[in-house]
PDB file of C-alpha atoms in Angstrom:
ATOM      1  CA  UNK A   1      24.245 -11.104 -14.692  1.00  0.00           C
ATOM      2  CA  UNK A   2      28.013 -11.145 -15.194  1.00  0.00           C
ATOM      3  CA  UNK A   3      30.711  -8.950 -13.684  1.00  0.00           C
ATOM      4  CA  UNK A   4      34.431  -8.641 -14.421  1.00  0.00           C
ATOM      5  CA  UNK A   5      36.710  -9.328 -11.476  1.00  0.00           C
ATOM      6  CA  UNK A   6      40.459  -8.655 -11.287  1.00  0.00           C
ATOM      7  CA  UNK A   7      42.427 -11.844 -10.696  1.00  0.00           C
ATOM      8  CA  UNK A   8      45.607 -12.230  -8.658  1.00  0.00           C
ATOM      9  CA  UNK A   9      47.765 -12.272 -11.805  1.00  0.00           C
ATOM     10  CA  UNK A  10      46.430  -8.919 -12.958  1.00  0.00           C
ATOM     11  CA  UNK A  11      44.008 -10.289 -15.535  1.00  0.00           C
ATOM     12  CA  UNK A  12      40.246 -10.300 -15.385  1.00  0.00           C
ATOM     13  CA  UNK A  13      37.806 -13.138 -14.979  1.00  0.00           C
ATOM     14  CA  UNK A  14      34.080 -13.166 -15.475  1.00  0.00           C
ATOM     15  CA  UNK A  15      31.873 -14.189 -12.587  1.00  0.00           C
ATOM     16  CA  UNK A  16      28.170 -14.858 -12.918  1.00  0.00           C
ATOM     17  CA  UNK A  17      26.232 -13.860  -9.822  1.00  0.00           C
ATOM     18  CA  UNK A  18      23.199 -15.744  -8.609  1.00  0.00           C
ATOM     19  CA  UNK A  19      19.907 -13.865  -8.416  1.00  0.00           C
ATOM     20  CA  UNK A  20      20.306 -13.578  -4.649  1.00  0.00           C
ATOM     21  CA  UNK A  21      23.827 -12.181  -5.036  1.00  0.00           C
ATOM     22  CA  UNK A  22      22.659  -9.704  -7.672  1.00  0.00           C
ATOM     23  CA  UNK A  23      19.916  -8.449  -5.394  1.00  0.00           C
ATOM     24  CA  UNK A  24      22.250  -8.181  -2.410  1.00  0.00           C
ATOM     25  CA  UNK A  25      24.723  -6.197  -4.513  1.00  0.00           C
ATOM     26  CA  UNK A  26      22.019  -3.764  -5.647  1.00  0.00           C
ATOM     27  CA  UNK A  27      20.633  -3.405  -2.122  1.00  0.00           C
ATOM     28  CA  UNK A  28      24.106  -2.476  -0.889  1.00  0.00           C
ATOM     29  CA  UNK A  29      24.516   0.013  -3.737  1.00  0.00           C
ATOM     30  CA  UNK A  30      21.258   1.691  -2.742  1.00  0.00           C
ATOM     31  CA  UNK A  31      22.252   1.768   0.927  1.00  0.00           C
ATOM     32  CA  UNK A  32      25.489   3.572   0.057  1.00  0.00           C
ATOM     33  CA  UNK A  33      23.424   6.439  -1.335  1.00  0.00           C
ATOM     34  CA  UNK A  34      21.204   6.785   1.723  1.00  0.00           C
ATOM     35  CA  UNK A  35      21.842   8.869   4.801  1.00  0.00           C
ATOM     36  CA  UNK A  36      21.925   7.353   8.265  1.00  0.00           C
ATOM     37  CA  UNK A  37      18.360   6.652   9.510  1.00  0.00           C
ATOM     38  CA  UNK A  38      17.071   9.607  11.507  1.00  0.00           C
ATOM     39  CA  UNK A  39      14.884   7.478  13.792  1.00  0.00           C
ATOM     40  CA  UNK A  40      14.014   3.919  14.726  1.00  0.00           C
ATOM     41  CA  UNK A  41      10.989   4.226  12.459  1.00  0.00           C
ATOM     42  CA  UNK A  42      13.129   4.981   9.415  1.00  0.00           C
ATOM     43  CA  UNK A  43      15.619   2.298  10.408  1.00  0.00           C
ATOM     44  CA  UNK A  44      12.794  -0.242  10.509  1.00  0.00           C
ATOM     45  CA  UNK A  45      11.490   0.979   7.174  1.00  0.00           C
ATOM     46  CA  UNK A  46      14.848   0.517   5.420  1.00  0.00           C
ATOM     47  CA  UNK A  47      14.852  -3.267   5.515  1.00  0.00           C
ATOM     48  CA  UNK A  48      16.279  -5.300   2.640  1.00  0.00           C
ATOM     49  CA  UNK A  49      12.736  -6.307   1.663  1.00  0.00           C
ATOM     50  CA  UNK A  50      11.679  -2.667   1.507  1.00  0.00           C
ATOM     51  CA  UNK A  51      14.667  -1.668  -0.633  1.00  0.00           C
ATOM     52  CA  UNK A  52      13.927  -4.568  -2.978  1.00  0.00           C
ATOM     53  CA  UNK A  53      10.405  -3.245  -3.502  1.00  0.00           C
ATOM     54  CA  UNK A  54      11.771   0.144  -4.522  1.00  0.00           C
ATOM     55  CA  UNK A  55      14.270  -1.538  -6.853  1.00  0.00           C
ATOM     56  CA  UNK A  56      11.496  -3.548  -8.504  1.00  0.00           C
ATOM     57  CA  UNK A  57       9.373  -0.414  -8.834  1.00  0.00           C
ATOM     58  CA  UNK A  58      12.189   1.270 -10.776  1.00  0.00           C
ATOM     59  CA  UNK A  59      13.108  -1.773 -12.851  1.00  0.00           C
ATOM     60  CA  UNK A  60      16.287  -2.438 -10.839  1.00  0.00           C
ATOM     61  CA  UNK A  61      17.788   0.949 -11.656  1.00  0.00           C
ATOM     62  CA  UNK A  62      19.856   1.802  -8.579  1.00  0.00           C
ATOM     63  CA  UNK A  63      19.931   5.563  -9.181  1.00  0.00           C
ATOM     64  CA  UNK A  64      16.189   5.867  -9.771  1.00  0.00           C
ATOM     65  CA  UNK A  65      15.413   3.525  -6.882  1.00  0.00           C
ATOM     66  CA  UNK A  66      17.630   5.517  -4.525  1.00  0.00           C
ATOM     67  CA  UNK A  67      15.972   8.775  -5.524  1.00  0.00           C
ATOM     68  CA  UNK A  68      12.521   7.284  -5.012  1.00  0.00           C
ATOM     69  CA  UNK A  69      13.501   5.800  -1.659  1.00  0.00           C
ATOM     70  CA  UNK A  70      15.015   9.070  -0.427  1.00  0.00           C
ATOM     71  CA  UNK A  71      11.730  10.829  -1.195  1.00  0.00           C
ATOM     72  CA  UNK A  72       9.770   8.144   0.660  1.00  0.00           C
ATOM     73  CA  UNK A  73      12.100   8.393   3.668  1.00  0.00           C
ATOM     74  CA  UNK A  74      11.699  12.178   3.713  1.00  0.00           C
ATOM     75  CA  UNK A  75       7.920  11.790   3.591  1.00  0.00           C
ATOM     76  CA  UNK A  76       7.828   9.185   6.375  1.00  0.00           C
ATOM     77  CA  UNK A  77      10.102  11.277   8.589  1.00  0.00           C
ATOM     78  CA  UNK A  78       7.740  14.253   8.270  1.00  0.00           C
ATOM     79  CA  UNK A  79       4.374  12.489   8.092  1.00  0.00           C
ATOM     80  CA  UNK A  80       5.079   9.712  10.636  1.00  0.00           C
ATOM     81  CA  UNK A  81       2.411   7.357   9.231  1.00  0.00           C
ATOM     82  CA  UNK A  82       3.171   4.643  11.779  1.00  0.00           C
ATOM     83  CA  UNK A  83       2.133   7.012  14.569  1.00  0.00           C
ATOM     84  CA  UNK A  84      -1.384   7.800  13.344  1.00  0.00           C
ATOM     85  CA  UNK A  85      -3.858   6.519  15.920  1.00  0.00           C
ATOM     86  CA  UNK A  86      -7.464   5.399  15.631  1.00  0.00           C
ATOM     87  CA  UNK A  87      -8.652   8.411  17.617  1.00  0.00           C
ATOM     88  CA  UNK A  88      -7.277  10.716  14.921  1.00  0.00           C
ATOM     89  CA  UNK A  89      -9.205   9.113  12.077  1.00  0.00           C
ATOM     90  CA  UNK A  90     -12.242   7.604  13.844  1.00  0.00           C
ATOM     91  CA  UNK A  91     -14.643  10.063  12.210  1.00  0.00           C
ATOM     92  CA  UNK A  92     -13.343   9.155   8.757  1.00  0.00           C
ATOM     93  CA  UNK A  93     -14.059   5.481   9.433  1.00  0.00           C
ATOM     94  CA  UNK A  94     -17.668   5.811  10.596  1.00  0.00           C
ATOM     95  CA  UNK A  95     -19.367   4.896   7.318  1.00  0.00           C
ATOM     96  CA  UNK A  96     -17.071   2.011   6.401  1.00  0.00           C
ATOM     97  CA  UNK A  97     -15.678   3.795   3.359  1.00  0.00           C
ATOM     98  CA  UNK A  98     -12.338   2.018   3.946  1.00  0.00           C
ATOM     99  CA  UNK A  99     -11.795  -1.039   6.106  1.00  0.00           C
ATOM    100  CA  UNK A 100      -9.711  -4.178   6.262  1.00  0.00           C
ATOM    101  CA  UNK A 101     -11.787  -7.247   5.459  1.00  0.00           C
ATOM    102  CA  UNK A 102     -11.851 -10.128   7.947  1.00  0.00           C
ATOM    103  CA  UNK A 103     -10.795 -12.536   5.196  1.00  0.00           C
ATOM    104  CA  UNK A 104      -7.856 -12.797   2.808  1.00  0.00           C
ATOM    105  CA  UNK A 105      -7.680 -13.847  -0.813  1.00  0.00           C
ATOM    106  CA  UNK A 106      -6.580 -17.332  -1.880  1.00  0.00           C
ATOM    107  CA  UNK A 107      -2.941 -16.230  -1.842  1.00  0.00           C
ATOM    108  CA  UNK A 108      -3.243 -15.024   1.736  1.00  0.00           C
ATOM    109  CA  UNK A 109      -3.117 -11.336   0.839  1.00  0.00           C
ATOM    110  CA  UNK A 110      -4.754  -8.738   3.076  1.00  0.00           C
ATOM    111  CA  UNK A 111      -7.908  -7.248   1.547  1.00  0.00           C
ATOM    112  CA  UNK A 112      -8.777  -3.559   1.834  1.00  0.00           C
ATOM    113  CA  UNK A 113     -12.377  -2.684   0.995  1.00  0.00           C
ATOM    114  CA  UNK A 114     -12.964   0.832  -0.327  1.00  0.00           C
ATOM    115  CA  UNK A 115     -16.448   2.281  -0.809  1.00  0.00           C
ATOM    116  CA  UNK A 116     -16.030   5.815  -2.190  1.00  0.00           C
ATOM    117  CA  UNK A 117     -19.803   6.206  -2.424  1.00  0.00           C
ATOM    118  CA  UNK A 118     -19.865   6.319   1.390  1.00  0.00           C
ATOM    119  CA  UNK A 119     -17.607   9.380   1.638  1.00  0.00           C
ATOM    120  CA  UNK A 120     -18.605  11.294   4.773  1.00  0.00           C
ATOM    121  CA  UNK A 121     -16.091  14.153   5.026  1.00  0.00           C
ATOM    122  CA  UNK A 122     -14.814  16.985   2.864  1.00  0.00           C
ATOM    123  CA  UNK A 123     -11.219  17.347   4.061  1.00  0.00           C
ATOM    124  CA  UNK A 124      -8.868  15.795   1.527  1.00  0.00           C
ATOM    125  CA  UNK A 125      -6.083  15.989   4.110  1.00  0.00           C
ATOM    126  CA  UNK A 126      -8.006  13.840   6.593  1.00  0.00           C
ATOM    127  CA  UNK A 127      -9.159  11.432   3.897  1.00  0.00           C
ATOM    128  CA  UNK A 128      -5.550  10.800   2.864  1.00  0.00           C
ATOM    129  CA  UNK A 129      -4.553  10.376   6.511  1.00  0.00           C
ATOM    130  CA  UNK A 130      -7.182   7.657   6.925  1.00  0.00           C
ATOM    131  CA  UNK A 131      -5.995   5.963   3.737  1.00  0.00           C
ATOM    132  CA  UNK A 132      -2.409   5.970   5.029  1.00  0.00           C
ATOM    133  CA  UNK A 133      -3.559   4.625   8.404  1.00  0.00           C
ATOM    134  CA  UNK A 134      -5.424   1.818   6.638  1.00  0.00           C
ATOM    135  CA  UNK A 135      -2.397   0.976   4.494  1.00  0.00           C
ATOM    136  CA  UNK A 136      -0.114   0.790   7.523  1.00  0.00           C
ATOM    137  CA  UNK A 137      -2.492  -1.526   9.356  1.00  0.00           C
ATOM    138  CA  UNK A 138      -3.015  -3.690   6.272  1.00  0.00           C
ATOM    139  CA  UNK A 139       0.753  -4.093   5.914  1.00  0.00           C
ATOM    140  CA  UNK A 140       1.112  -4.889   9.597  1.00  0.00           C
ATOM    141  CA  UNK A 141      -1.364  -7.744   9.173  1.00  0.00           C
ATOM    142  CA  UNK A 142       0.338  -9.329   6.175  1.00  0.00           C
ATOM    143  CA  UNK A 143       1.676 -12.824   6.738  1.00  0.00           C
ATOM    144  CA  UNK A 144       5.418 -13.431   6.545  1.00  0.00           C
ATOM    145  CA  UNK A 145       5.132 -14.915   3.057  1.00  0.00           C
ATOM    146  CA  UNK A 146       3.171 -11.986   1.617  1.00  0.00           C
ATOM    147  CA  UNK A 147       4.037  -8.353   0.974  1.00  0.00           C
ATOM    148  CA  UNK A 148       1.140  -7.282  -1.243  1.00  0.00           C
ATOM    149  CA  UNK A 149      -2.512  -6.519  -0.647  1.00  0.00           C
ATOM    150  CA  UNK A 150      -5.755  -6.532  -2.615  1.00  0.00           C
ATOM    151  CA  UNK A 151      -7.972  -3.476  -3.016  1.00  0.00           C
ATOM    152  CA  UNK A 152     -11.696  -4.105  -3.494  1.00  0.00           C
ATOM    153  CA  UNK A 153     -13.440  -0.928  -4.624  1.00  0.00           C
ATOM    154  CA  UNK A 154     -17.245  -1.020  -4.459  1.00  0.00           C
ATOM    155  CA  UNK A 155     -18.839   1.697  -6.589  1.00  0.00           C
ATOM    156  CA  UNK A 156     -22.346   1.520  -5.173  1.00  0.00           C
ATOM    157  CA  UNK A 157     -23.532   5.087  -4.619  1.00  0.00           C
ATOM    158  CA  UNK A 158     -20.481   6.589  -6.328  1.00  0.00           C
ATOM    159  CA  UNK A 159     -20.738   9.924  -8.131  1.00  0.00           C
ATOM    160  CA  UNK A 160     -18.131  12.213  -9.667  1.00  0.00           C
ATOM    161  CA  UNK A 161     -18.338  14.299  -6.500  1.00  0.00           C
ATOM    162  CA  UNK A 162     -17.443  11.327  -4.303  1.00  0.00           C
ATOM    163  CA  UNK A 163     -13.773  11.398  -5.271  1.00  0.00           C
ATOM    164  CA  UNK A 164     -12.379  14.815  -6.225  1.00  0.00           C
ATOM    165  CA  UNK A 165      -9.590  14.552  -8.781  1.00  0.00           C
ATOM    166  CA  UNK A 166      -7.089  16.157  -6.395  1.00  0.00           C
ATOM    167  CA  UNK A 167      -7.691  13.508  -3.720  1.00  0.00           C
ATOM    168  CA  UNK A 168      -7.573  10.763  -6.345  1.00  0.00           C
ATOM    169  CA  UNK A 169      -4.206  12.003  -7.601  1.00  0.00           C
ATOM    170  CA  UNK A 170      -2.844  12.112  -4.051  1.00  0.00           C
ATOM    171  CA  UNK A 171      -4.140   8.586  -3.447  1.00  0.00           C
ATOM    172  CA  UNK A 172      -2.302   7.341  -6.534  1.00  0.00           C
ATOM    173  CA  UNK A 173       0.846   9.212  -5.506  1.00  0.00           C
ATOM    174  CA  UNK A 174       0.812   7.794  -1.976  1.00  0.00           C
ATOM    175  CA  UNK A 175       0.299   4.243  -3.198  1.00  0.00           C
ATOM    176  CA  UNK A 176       2.858   4.307  -6.013  1.00  0.00           C
ATOM    177  CA  UNK A 177       5.568   6.506  -4.519  1.00  0.00           C
ATOM    178  CA  UNK A 178       5.360   5.743  -0.797  1.00  0.00           C
ATOM    179  CA  UNK A 179       4.172   2.111  -0.896  1.00  0.00           C
ATOM    180  CA  UNK A 180       5.599   0.702  -4.145  1.00  0.00           C
ATOM    181  CA  UNK A 181       5.008  -2.959  -4.921  1.00  0.00           C
ATOM    182  CA  UNK A 182       2.409  -3.227  -2.152  1.00  0.00           C
ATOM    183  CA  UNK A 183      -0.593  -3.512  -4.463  1.00  0.00           C
ATOM    184  CA  UNK A 184      -1.155  -6.991  -5.806  1.00  0.00           C
ATOM    185  CA  UNK A 185      -4.580  -6.455  -7.350  1.00  0.00           C
ATOM    186  CA  UNK A 186      -7.214  -3.715  -7.516  1.00  0.00           C
ATOM    187  CA  UNK A 187     -10.758  -4.830  -8.309  1.00  0.00           C
ATOM    188  CA  UNK A 188     -13.149  -2.106  -9.457  1.00  0.00           C
ATOM    189  CA  UNK A 189     -16.559  -3.613  -8.749  1.00  0.00           C
ATOM    190  CA  UNK A 190     -19.571  -2.404 -10.732  1.00  0.00           C
ATOM    191  CA  UNK A 191     -18.147   0.980 -11.751  1.00  0.00           C
ATOM    192  CA  UNK A 192     -20.849   3.057 -13.483  1.00  0.00           C
ATOM    193  CA  UNK A 193     -20.435   4.120 -17.088  1.00  0.00           C
ATOM    194  CA  UNK A 194     -19.647   7.630 -15.877  1.00  0.00           C
ATOM    195  CA  UNK A 195     -16.567   6.275 -14.110  1.00  0.00           C
ATOM    196  CA  UNK A 196     -15.066   5.152 -17.409  1.00  0.00           C
ATOM    197  CA  UNK A 197     -14.621   8.812 -18.365  1.00  0.00           C
ATOM    198  CA  UNK A 198     -13.181   9.575 -14.921  1.00  0.00           C
ATOM    199  CA  UNK A 199     -10.755   6.647 -15.217  1.00  0.00           C
ATOM    200  CA  UNK A 200      -9.463   7.957 -18.546  1.00  0.00           C
ATOM    201  CA  UNK A 201      -8.436  11.117 -16.686  1.00  0.00           C
ATOM    202  CA  UNK A 202      -6.825   9.180 -13.832  1.00  0.00           C
ATOM    203  CA  UNK A 203      -5.082   6.438 -15.822  1.00  0.00           C
ATOM    204  CA  UNK A 204      -2.201   8.647 -17.068  1.00  0.00           C
ATOM    205  CA  UNK A 205      -1.185   9.121 -13.419  1.00  0.00           C
ATOM    206  CA  UNK A 206      -0.818   5.352 -12.981  1.00  0.00           C
ATOM    207  CA  UNK A 207       2.473   3.737 -13.840  1.00  0.00           C
ATOM    208  CA  UNK A 208       2.353   0.811 -16.241  1.00  0.00           C
ATOM    209  CA  UNK A 209       2.758  -1.886 -13.587  1.00  0.00           C
ATOM    210  CA  UNK A 210      -0.002  -0.428 -11.414  1.00  0.00           C
ATOM    211  CA  UNK A 211      -2.461  -0.102 -14.286  1.00  0.00           C
ATOM    212  CA  UNK A 212      -1.922  -3.776 -15.166  1.00  0.00           C
ATOM    213  CA  UNK A 213      -3.164  -4.722 -11.694  1.00  0.00           C
ATOM    214  CA  UNK A 214      -6.525  -2.973 -12.158  1.00  0.00           C
ATOM    215  CA  UNK A 215      -9.447  -5.262 -13.031  1.00  0.00           C
ATOM    216  CA  UNK A 216     -12.985  -4.158 -13.872  1.00  0.00           C
ATOM    217  CA  UNK A 217     -15.582  -6.607 -12.552  1.00  0.00           C
ATOM    218  CA  UNK A 218     -19.344  -6.450 -13.113  1.00  0.00           C
ATOM    219  CA  UNK A 219     -21.940  -8.468 -11.217  1.00  0.00           C
ATOM    220  CA  UNK A 220     -23.966  -9.053 -14.399  1.00  0.00           C
ATOM    221  CA  UNK A 221     -20.962 -10.261 -16.407  1.00  0.00           C
ATOM    222  CA  UNK A 222     -20.248 -13.964 -15.940  1.00  0.00           C
ATOM    223  CA  UNK A 223     -16.779 -13.704 -17.447  1.00  0.00           C
ATOM    224  CA  UNK A 224     -15.608 -10.935 -15.142  1.00  0.00           C
ATOM    225  CA  UNK A 225     -17.248 -12.695 -12.188  1.00  0.00           C
ATOM    226  CA  UNK A 226     -14.864 -15.593 -12.786  1.00  0.00           C
ATOM    227  CA  UNK A 227     -12.116 -13.289 -11.529  1.00  0.00           C
ATOM    228  CA  UNK A 228     -13.770 -13.214  -8.112  1.00  0.00           C
ATOM    229  CA  UNK A 229     -13.992 -17.006  -7.919  1.00  0.00           C
ATOM    230  CA  UNK A 230     -10.358 -17.333  -8.979  1.00  0.00           C
ATOM    231  CA  UNK A 231      -9.125 -14.846  -6.384  1.00  0.00           C
ATOM    232  CA  UNK A 232     -11.416 -15.469  -3.396  1.00  0.00           C
ATOM    233  CA  UNK A 233     -13.074 -18.215  -1.412  1.00  0.00           C
ATOM    234  CA  UNK A 234     -16.688 -17.371  -2.255  1.00  0.00           C
ATOM    235  CA  UNK A 235     -17.887 -18.582   1.153  1.00  0.00           C
ATOM    236  CA  UNK A 236     -15.765 -15.875   2.782  1.00  0.00           C
ATOM    237  CA  UNK A 237     -16.235 -13.096   0.228  1.00  0.00           C
ATOM    238  CA  UNK A 238     -18.739 -10.314   1.029  1.00  0.00           C
ATOM    239  CA  UNK A 239     -22.153 -10.814  -0.543  1.00  0.00           C
ATOM    240  CA  UNK A 240     -21.811  -7.246  -1.860  1.00  0.00           C
ATOM    241  CA  UNK A 241     -19.054  -8.576  -4.125  1.00  0.00           C
ATOM    242  CA  UNK A 242     -20.927 -11.698  -5.188  1.00  0.00           C
ATOM    243  CA  UNK A 243     -19.772 -13.906  -2.322  1.00  0.00           C
ATOM    244  CA  UNK A 244     -21.778 -15.862   0.231  1.00  0.00           C
ATOM    245  CA  UNK A 245     -20.612 -14.031   3.367  1.00  0.00           C
ATOM    246  CA  UNK A 246     -23.552 -11.986   4.686  1.00  0.00           C
ATOM    247  CA  UNK A 247     -21.535 -10.147   7.333  1.00  0.00           C
ATOM    248  CA  UNK A 248     -21.393  -6.361   6.969  1.00  0.00           C
ATOM    249  CA  UNK A 249     -19.183  -3.587   8.313  1.00  0.00           C
ATOM    250  CA  UNK A 250     -19.897  -2.860  11.973  1.00  0.00           C
ATOM    251  CA  UNK A 251     -18.226   0.301  13.218  1.00  0.00           C
ATOM    252  CA  UNK A 252     -17.906  -0.380  16.948  1.00  0.00           C
ATOM    253  CA  UNK A 253     -16.323  -3.811  16.561  1.00  0.00           C
ATOM    254  CA  UNK A 254     -13.999  -2.519  13.846  1.00  0.00           C
ATOM    255  CA  UNK A 255     -12.960   0.344  16.115  1.00  0.00           C
ATOM    256  CA  UNK A 256     -11.960  -2.120  18.834  1.00  0.00           C
ATOM    257  CA  UNK A 257     -10.011  -4.163  16.308  1.00  0.00           C
ATOM    258  CA  UNK A 258      -8.112  -1.097  15.111  1.00  0.00           C
ATOM    259  CA  UNK A 259      -7.338   0.014  18.665  1.00  0.00           C
ATOM    260  CA  UNK A 260      -5.795  -3.396  19.260  1.00  0.00           C
ATOM    261  CA  UNK A 261      -3.744  -2.956  16.091  1.00  0.00           C
ATOM    262  CA  UNK A 262      -2.564   0.410  17.414  1.00  0.00           C
ATOM    263  CA  UNK A 263      -1.349  -1.301  20.578  1.00  0.00           C
ATOM    264  CA  UNK A 264       0.473  -3.970  18.584  1.00  0.00           C
ATOM    265  CA  UNK A 265       2.205  -1.377  16.472  1.00  0.00           C
ATOM    266  CA  UNK A 266       3.295   0.526  19.556  1.00  0.00           C
ATOM    267  CA  UNK A 267       4.444  -2.483  21.564  1.00  0.00           C
ATOM    268  CA  UNK A 268       6.757  -3.970  18.953  1.00  0.00           C
ATOM    269  CA  UNK A 269       4.834  -7.246  18.934  1.00  0.00           C
ATOM    270  CA  UNK A 270       5.584  -7.828  15.246  1.00  0.00           C
ATOM    271  CA  UNK A 271       8.511  -6.873  13.053  1.00  0.00           C
ATOM    272  CA  UNK A 272       8.786  -9.051   9.980  1.00  0.00           C
ATOM    273  CA  UNK A 273      10.085  -7.801   6.640  1.00  0.00           C
ATOM    274  CA  UNK A 274       6.572  -8.203   5.275  1.00  0.00           C
ATOM    275  CA  UNK A 275       5.478  -5.363   7.557  1.00  0.00           C
ATOM    276  CA  UNK A 276       8.562  -3.190   7.333  1.00  0.00           C
ATOM    277  CA  UNK A 277       6.577  -0.041   6.560  1.00  0.00           C
ATOM    278  CA  UNK A 278       4.698  -0.510   9.817  1.00  0.00           C
ATOM    279  CA  UNK A 279       7.394   0.392  12.325  1.00  0.00           C
ATOM    280  CA  UNK A 280       7.033  -0.644  15.939  1.00  0.00           C
ATOM    281  CA  UNK A 281       8.070   1.073  19.151  1.00  0.00           C
ATOM    282  CA  UNK A 282       8.065   0.557  22.890  1.00  0.00           C
ATOM    283  CA  UNK A 283       8.556   2.768  25.901  1.00  0.00           C
ATOM    284  CA  UNK A 284      10.396   6.053  25.490  1.00  0.00           C
ATOM    285  CA  UNK A 285      11.675   5.099  22.027  1.00  0.00           C
ATOM    286  CA  UNK A 286       8.340   6.088  20.546  1.00  0.00           C
ATOM    287  CA  UNK A 287       8.482   9.545  18.940  1.00  0.00           C
ATOM    288  CA  UNK A 288       5.640  11.857  19.864  1.00  0.00           C
ATOM    289  CA  UNK A 289       2.946  12.252  17.279  1.00  0.00           C
ATOM    290  CA  UNK A 290       1.670  15.774  16.805  1.00  0.00           C
ATOM    291  CA  UNK A 291      -1.269  16.671  14.586  1.00  0.00           C
ATOM    292  CA  UNK A 292       0.746  19.436  13.007  1.00  0.00           C
ATOM    293  CA  UNK A 293       3.180  16.935  11.568  1.00  0.00           C
ATOM    294  CA  UNK A 294       0.556  15.680   9.158  1.00  0.00           C
ATOM    295  CA  UNK A 295       0.740  18.452   6.582  1.00  0.00           C
ATOM    296  CA  UNK A 296      -1.257  18.343   3.390  1.00  0.00           C
ATOM    297  CA  UNK A 297       0.510  16.515   0.591  1.00  0.00           C
ATOM    298  CA  UNK A 298       0.194  18.241  -2.734  1.00  0.00           C
ATOM    299  CA  UNK A 299       2.394  15.577  -4.220  1.00  0.00           C
ATOM    300  CA  UNK A 300       3.225  12.895  -1.706  1.00  0.00           C
ATOM    301  CA  UNK A 301       6.655  11.316  -1.998  1.00  0.00           C
ATOM    302  CA  UNK A 302       7.346  13.305  -5.147  1.00  0.00           C
ATOM    303  CA  UNK A 303      10.215  11.936  -7.140  1.00  0.00           C
TER     304      UNK A 303
END
């Protein structure tokens, strides 16, 4: 990328910026359009790495990226996702419908397992809250060299009633608008034929980049099964997804793990750019988390 610069003799010279300089320039342009952070949580969220993700999500358009980021900041300030605790969503987690796997993919990305067929509640508001909680904890557990995660969606037991369209649309909105560039890959494992019709309804809500990350995988299709071997160590992958790991979700041990994650998030034990959405606090700096602050999101992070 080239820019014209005024020289000391009044003329202009052309300077070619390096990729790093280009990105720094655009980050600064976005920052100029943002208000001062209203809390430590928002300050932690507005890292350079976070702004870069919003820029990538809007194809490096500063105006569109700024608008998107402002909406995300407004949502985080009201929803306070980093303050959701295990006790608030423990009921949602009982069946293992969403959990963080105890293994990563070959690139070191955190893996979130989703089993919509195990839906155990009817409140869309609480279901979205648990999704947000799971996203925050997945981000917190990313390694320093990774900023994206993998979603593994197991369709065993799924019916059209398992995922109401309204909740599905909110899920897409939260992921794309509030956590842009966090999804590296979404594997839809053994979706029934009925889901193909459902996906045709949902797909228009996905942006182009997100839809490219969606892969359909079937256990009886050798070609699609190759995707699993390419992405995962089969010795670590759940047997439910064709791997050789026989371990299954165990609620009580997972609850203890999540409570420990809550403590880490509160104690400011980690704070890398890779986990910038997961803000950390200590002592009296931690804002109080009230249930009433988690209002229903008709269109989360609307742009």
